[in-house]
């Protein structure tokens, strides 16, 4: 059985995962309108992953006798300054999510809820991967700078990366 405090904290995380999904979906849609098909495909996959993170939390809360609440969300931005700005935002956002997961882990320890603590370890590992990937992408974009040719090849590489990512995620779900 979850305590009220843990239930509330998990529902807050559900909201954050849902808003991450919407945020990345908005970035994907913008990238698609810019002809950046690789970037948009990568971000569509990323948005789906965040939705999966949200659903995993909802199901966990419900299984443990709580109620996973589907949140109302604010509209994310419609346009973005550049591809680099998009991925800098992704990195910033992932760092924020990592901090929130760490806070959540801290709450479960204080509440002596070791089951939820154990469940959250999956999110702790996931955040390490997601932050590292976002950081790698930002570094690549810094190297490319204003080179349009470089951006063309970057976009092509992102298609390959999103295929790898989609495969890994479906393996995680299996
Ligand atoms: Fe849900 O992992 Fe990123 O934010």
PDB file of C-alpha atoms and ligand atoms in Angstrom:
ATOM      1  CA  UNK A   1       0.000   0.000   0.000  1.00  0.00           C
ATOM      2  CA  UNK A   2       1.340   3.415  -0.914  1.00  0.00           C
ATOM      3  CA  UNK A   3       1.390   6.250   1.607  1.00  0.00           C
ATOM      4  CA  UNK A   4      -0.367   9.473   0.617  1.00  0.00           C
ATOM      5  CA  UNK A   5       2.963  11.213   0.408  1.00  0.00           C
ATOM      6  CA  UNK A   6       4.420   8.636  -2.015  1.00  0.00           C
ATOM      7  CA  UNK A   7       1.193   8.555  -4.064  1.00  0.00           C
ATOM      8  CA  UNK A   8       1.266  12.331  -4.412  1.00  0.00           C
ATOM      9  CA  UNK A   9       4.936  12.329  -5.377  1.00  0.00           C
ATOM     10  CA  UNK A  10       4.375   9.576  -7.967  1.00  0.00           C
ATOM     11  CA  UNK A  11       1.431  11.481  -9.430  1.00  0.00           C
ATOM     12  CA  UNK A  12       3.649  14.541  -9.725  1.00  0.00           C
ATOM     13  CA  UNK A  13       6.128  12.403 -11.657  1.00  0.00           C
ATOM     14  CA  UNK A  14       3.310  11.104 -13.881  1.00  0.00           C
ATOM     15  CA  UNK A  15       2.574  14.720 -14.775  1.00  0.00           C
ATOM     16  CA  UNK A  16       6.237  15.415 -15.520  1.00  0.00           C
ATOM     17  CA  UNK A  17       6.546  12.363 -17.798  1.00  0.00           C
ATOM     18  CA  UNK A  18       3.342  13.389 -19.589  1.00  0.00           C
ATOM     19  CA  UNK A  19       4.572  16.935 -20.105  1.00  0.00           C
ATOM     20  CA  UNK A  20       7.964  15.615 -21.295  1.00  0.00           C
ATOM     21  CA  UNK A  21       6.113  13.572 -23.907  1.00  0.00           C
ATOM     22  CA  UNK A  22       4.117  16.610 -25.080  1.00  0.00           C
ATOM     23  CA  UNK A  23       7.234  18.766 -25.130  1.00  0.00           C
ATOM     24  CA  UNK A  24       9.181  16.320 -27.314  1.00  0.00           C
ATOM     25  CA  UNK A  25       6.134  15.824 -29.522  1.00  0.00           C
ATOM     26  CA  UNK A  26       6.006  19.600 -30.133  1.00  0.00           C
ATOM     27  CA  UNK A  27       9.716  19.548 -31.013  1.00  0.00           C
ATOM     28  CA  UNK A  28       9.160  16.586 -33.374  1.00  0.00           C
ATOM     29  CA  UNK A  29       6.330  18.357 -35.157  1.00  0.00           C
ATOM     30  CA  UNK A  30       8.368  21.553 -35.530  1.00  0.00           C
ATOM     31  CA  UNK A  31      11.390  19.607 -36.883  1.00  0.00           C
ATOM     32  CA  UNK A  32       9.152  17.867 -39.422  1.00  0.00           C
ATOM     33  CA  UNK A  33       7.951  21.226 -40.746  1.00  0.00           C
ATOM     34  CA  UNK A  34      11.612  22.235 -41.193  1.00  0.00           C
ATOM     35  CA  UNK A  35      12.328  19.215 -43.421  1.00  0.00           C
ATOM     36  CA  UNK A  36      14.424  17.611 -40.678  1.00  0.00           C
ATOM     37  CA  UNK A  37      12.967  14.141 -40.973  1.00  0.00           C
ATOM     38  CA  UNK A  38      15.679  12.341 -39.006  1.00  0.00           C
ATOM     39  CA  UNK A  39      15.466  14.782 -36.104  1.00  0.00           C
ATOM     40  CA  UNK A  40      11.670  14.616 -36.072  1.00  0.00           C
ATOM     41  CA  UNK A  41      11.647  10.803 -36.193  1.00  0.00           C
ATOM     42  CA  UNK A  42      14.068  10.706 -33.248  1.00  0.00           C
ATOM     43  CA  UNK A  43      11.873  13.091 -31.268  1.00  0.00           C
ATOM     44  CA  UNK A  44       8.634  11.240 -32.103  1.00  0.00           C
ATOM     45  CA  UNK A  45      10.242   8.080 -30.705  1.00  0.00           C
ATOM     46  CA  UNK A  46      11.433  10.014 -27.650  1.00  0.00           C
ATOM     47  CA  UNK A  47       7.919  11.391 -27.066  1.00  0.00           C
ATOM     48  CA  UNK A  48       6.535   7.838 -27.190  1.00  0.00           C
ATOM     49  CA  UNK A  49       9.144   6.705 -24.659  1.00  0.00           C
ATOM     50  CA  UNK A  50       8.071   9.410 -22.220  1.00  0.00           C
ATOM     51  CA  UNK A  51       4.456   8.348 -22.621  1.00  0.00           C
ATOM     52  CA  UNK A  52       5.551   4.796 -21.837  1.00  0.00           C
ATOM     53  CA  UNK A  53       7.320   6.084 -18.692  1.00  0.00           C
ATOM     54  CA  UNK A  54       4.077   7.802 -17.658  1.00  0.00           C
ATOM     55  CA  UNK A  55       1.956   4.672 -18.224  1.00  0.00           C
ATOM     56  CA  UNK A  56       4.437   2.495 -16.312  1.00  0.00           C
ATOM     57  CA  UNK A  57       4.031   4.851 -13.328  1.00  0.00           C
ATOM     58  CA  UNK A  58       0.225   4.950 -13.588  1.00  0.00           C
ATOM     59  CA  UNK A  59       0.057   1.148 -13.592  1.00  0.00           C
ATOM     60  CA  UNK A  60       2.433   0.888 -10.655  1.00  0.00           C
ATOM     61  CA  UNK A  61       0.403   3.358  -8.557  1.00  0.00           C
ATOM     62  CA  UNK A  62      -2.835   1.492  -9.357  1.00  0.00           C
ATOM     63  CA  UNK A  63      -1.325  -1.928  -8.617  1.00  0.00           C
ATOM     64  CA  UNK A  64      -0.201  -0.663  -5.205  1.00  0.00           C
ATOM     65  CA  UNK A  65      -3.662   0.525  -4.184  1.00  0.00           C
ATOM     66  CA  UNK A  66      -3.346   4.173  -5.208  1.00  0.00           C
ATOM     67  CA  UNK A  67      -4.860   6.045  -8.143  1.00  0.00           C
ATOM     68  CA  UNK A  68      -2.624   7.164 -11.032  1.00  0.00           C
ATOM     69  CA  UNK A  69      -4.108  10.464 -12.165  1.00  0.00           C
ATOM     70  CA  UNK A  70      -3.986  11.504 -15.828  1.00  0.00           C
ATOM     71  CA  UNK A  71      -3.001  15.194 -15.690  1.00  0.00           C
ATOM     72  CA  UNK A  72      -4.103  18.276 -17.620  1.00  0.00           C
ATOM     73  CA  UNK A  73      -1.156  19.763 -19.484  1.00  0.00           C
ATOM     74  CA  UNK A  74      -0.012  23.213 -20.578  1.00  0.00           C
ATOM     75  CA  UNK A  75       0.534  23.734 -24.300  1.00  0.00           C
ATOM     76  CA  UNK A  76       4.231  23.294 -25.157  1.00  0.00           C
ATOM     77  CA  UNK A  77       6.062  25.805 -27.421  1.00  0.00           C
ATOM     78  CA  UNK A  78       5.119  25.698 -31.115  1.00  0.00           C
ATOM     79  CA  UNK A  79       8.361  26.887 -32.711  1.00  0.00           C
ATOM     80  CA  UNK A  80      12.037  26.600 -31.783  1.00  0.00           C
ATOM     81  CA  UNK A  81      15.053  28.723 -32.649  1.00  0.00           C
ATOM     82  CA  UNK A  82      17.232  25.959 -34.089  1.00  0.00           C
ATOM     83  CA  UNK A  83      18.026  22.261 -33.887  1.00  0.00           C
ATOM     84  CA  UNK A  84      20.788  23.071 -31.404  1.00  0.00           C
ATOM     85  CA  UNK A  85      18.332  25.025 -29.250  1.00  0.00           C
ATOM     86  CA  UNK A  86      15.962  22.038 -29.345  1.00  0.00           C
ATOM     87  CA  UNK A  87      18.548  19.572 -28.077  1.00  0.00           C
ATOM     88  CA  UNK A  88      19.896  22.009 -25.483  1.00  0.00           C
ATOM     89  CA  UNK A  89      16.314  22.147 -24.174  1.00  0.00           C
ATOM     90  CA  UNK A  90      16.084  18.335 -24.259  1.00  0.00           C
ATOM     91  CA  UNK A  91      19.270  18.089 -22.180  1.00  0.00           C
ATOM     92  CA  UNK A  92      18.096  20.744 -19.724  1.00  0.00           C
ATOM     93  CA  UNK A  93      14.761  18.991 -19.394  1.00  0.00           C
ATOM     94  CA  UNK A  94      16.337  15.571 -18.842  1.00  0.00           C
ATOM     95  CA  UNK A  95      18.577  16.997 -16.085  1.00  0.00           C
ATOM     96  CA  UNK A  96      15.437  18.389 -14.429  1.00  0.00           C
ATOM     97  CA  UNK A  97      13.716  14.984 -14.697  1.00  0.00           C
ATOM     98  CA  UNK A  98      16.773  13.276 -13.164  1.00  0.00           C
ATOM     99  CA  UNK A  99      16.634  15.671 -10.214  1.00  0.00           C
ATOM    100  CA  UNK A 100      12.933  14.960  -9.741  1.00  0.00           C
ATOM    101  CA  UNK A 101      13.521  11.195  -9.858  1.00  0.00           C
ATOM    102  CA  UNK A 102      16.259  11.602  -7.241  1.00  0.00           C
ATOM    103  CA  UNK A 103      13.861  13.583  -5.013  1.00  0.00           C
ATOM    104  CA  UNK A 104      11.294  10.850  -5.440  1.00  0.00           C
ATOM    105  CA  UNK A 105      13.816   8.179  -4.460  1.00  0.00           C
ATOM    106  CA  UNK A 106      14.636  10.260  -1.404  1.00  0.00           C
ATOM    107  CA  UNK A 107      10.948  10.430  -0.398  1.00  0.00           C
ATOM    108  CA  UNK A 108      10.591   6.618  -0.653  1.00  0.00           C
ATOM    109  CA  UNK A 109      13.576   6.175   1.661  1.00  0.00           C
ATOM    110  CA  UNK A 110      12.169   8.625   4.198  1.00  0.00           C
ATOM    111  CA  UNK A 111       8.802   6.835   4.017  1.00  0.00           C
ATOM    112  CA  UNK A 112      10.526   3.411   4.279  1.00  0.00           C
ATOM    113  CA  UNK A 113       8.758   2.358   1.058  1.00  0.00           C
ATOM    114  CA  UNK A 114      11.347  -0.077  -0.289  1.00  0.00           C
ATOM    115  CA  UNK A 115       9.049  -1.533  -2.960  1.00  0.00           C
ATOM    116  CA  UNK A 116       8.639   1.839  -4.645  1.00  0.00           C
ATOM    117  CA  UNK A 117      12.315   2.527  -4.074  1.00  0.00           C
ATOM    118  CA  UNK A 118      13.125  -0.671  -5.963  1.00  0.00           C
ATOM    119  CA  UNK A 119      10.653   0.153  -8.759  1.00  0.00           C
ATOM    120  CA  UNK A 120      12.239   3.593  -9.217  1.00  0.00           C
ATOM    121  CA  UNK A 121      15.691   2.126  -9.904  1.00  0.00           C
ATOM    122  CA  UNK A 122      14.521   1.501 -13.487  1.00  0.00           C
ATOM    123  CA  UNK A 123      13.954   5.272 -13.846  1.00  0.00           C
ATOM    124  CA  UNK A 124      17.318   6.059 -12.269  1.00  0.00           C
ATOM    125  CA  UNK A 125      19.093   3.950 -14.935  1.00  0.00           C
ATOM    126  CA  UNK A 126      16.899   5.307 -17.721  1.00  0.00           C
ATOM    127  CA  UNK A 127      17.841   8.877 -16.778  1.00  0.00           C
ATOM    128  CA  UNK A 128      21.565   8.060 -16.966  1.00  0.00           C
ATOM    129  CA  UNK A 129      21.051   6.823 -20.557  1.00  0.00           C
ATOM    130  CA  UNK A 130      18.812   9.700 -21.618  1.00  0.00           C
ATOM    131  CA  UNK A 131      21.043  12.408 -20.200  1.00  0.00           C
ATOM    132  CA  UNK A 132      24.148  10.864 -21.785  1.00  0.00           C
ATOM    133  CA  UNK A 133      22.451  10.616 -25.175  1.00  0.00           C
ATOM    134  CA  UNK A 134      21.189  14.215 -25.072  1.00  0.00           C
ATOM    135  CA  UNK A 135      24.660  15.412 -24.066  1.00  0.00           C
ATOM    136  CA  UNK A 136      26.272  13.506 -26.979  1.00  0.00           C
ATOM    137  CA  UNK A 137      23.826  15.066 -29.430  1.00  0.00           C
ATOM    138  CA  UNK A 138      24.433  18.601 -28.109  1.00  0.00           C
ATOM    139  CA  UNK A 139      28.201  18.035 -28.422  1.00  0.00           C
ATOM    140  CA  UNK A 140      27.776  16.926 -32.041  1.00  0.00           C
ATOM    141  CA  UNK A 141      25.715  20.017 -32.825  1.00  0.00           C
ATOM    142  CA  UNK A 142      28.358  22.241 -31.267  1.00  0.00           C
ATOM    143  CA  UNK A 143      30.923  20.706 -33.627  1.00  0.00           C
ATOM    144  CA  UNK A 144      28.660  21.261 -36.627  1.00  0.00           C
ATOM    145  CA  UNK A 145      28.056  24.936 -35.787  1.00  0.00           C
ATOM    146  CA  UNK A 146      26.472  26.766 -38.746  1.00  0.00           C
ATOM    147  CA  UNK A 147      27.605  24.245 -41.365  1.00  0.00           C
ATOM    148  CA  UNK A 148      24.469  23.388 -43.432  1.00  0.00           C
ATOM    149  CA  UNK A 149      26.129  20.315 -44.949  1.00  0.00           C
ATOM    150  CA  UNK A 150      26.967  19.105 -41.454  1.00  0.00           C
ATOM    151  CA  UNK A 151      23.344  19.533 -40.425  1.00  0.00           C
ATOM    152  CA  UNK A 152      22.237  17.478 -43.449  1.00  0.00           C
ATOM    153  CA  UNK A 153      24.434  14.547 -42.370  1.00  0.00           C
ATOM    154  CA  UNK A 154      23.432  15.015 -38.729  1.00  0.00           C
ATOM    155  CA  UNK A 155      19.775  14.695 -39.732  1.00  0.00           C
ATOM    156  CA  UNK A 156      20.573  11.527 -41.688  1.00  0.00           C
ATOM    157  CA  UNK A 157      22.415  10.054 -38.671  1.00  0.00           C
ATOM    158  CA  UNK A 158      19.450  10.854 -36.445  1.00  0.00           C
ATOM    159  CA  UNK A 159      17.252   8.550 -38.560  1.00  0.00           C
ATOM    160  CA  UNK A 160      19.641   5.682 -37.850  1.00  0.00           C
ATOM    161  CA  UNK A 161      19.819   6.629 -34.168  1.00  0.00           C
ATOM    162  CA  UNK A 162      16.036   6.748 -33.804  1.00  0.00           C
ATOM    163  CA  UNK A 163      15.763   3.266 -35.361  1.00  0.00           C
ATOM    164  CA  UNK A 164      18.269   1.920 -32.809  1.00  0.00           C
ATOM    165  CA  UNK A 165      16.417   3.755 -30.029  1.00  0.00           C
ATOM    166  CA  UNK A 166      13.009   2.437 -31.103  1.00  0.00           C
ATOM    167  CA  UNK A 167      14.409  -1.130 -31.159  1.00  0.00           C
ATOM    168  CA  UNK A 168      15.988  -0.785 -27.704  1.00  0.00           C
ATOM    169  CA  UNK A 169      12.768   0.621 -26.274  1.00  0.00           C
ATOM    170  CA  UNK A 170      10.646  -2.210 -27.663  1.00  0.00           C
ATOM    171  CA  UNK A 171      13.131  -4.686 -26.135  1.00  0.00           C
ATOM    172  CA  UNK A 172      12.749  -2.901 -22.781  1.00  0.00           C
ATOM    173  CA  UNK A 173       8.963  -3.252 -23.019  1.00  0.00           C
ATOM    174  CA  UNK A 174       9.164  -6.986 -23.904  1.00  0.00           C
TER     175      UNK A 174
HETATM  176 FE1  LIG B   1      11.104   9.859 -18.677  1.00  0.00          FE
HETATM  177  O1  LIG B   1      12.801   9.847 -19.144  1.00  0.00           O
HETATM  178 FE2  LIG B   1      13.307  11.397 -20.033  1.00  0.00          FE
HETATM  179  O2  LIG B   1      12.410  12.605 -19.193  1.00  0.00           O
END
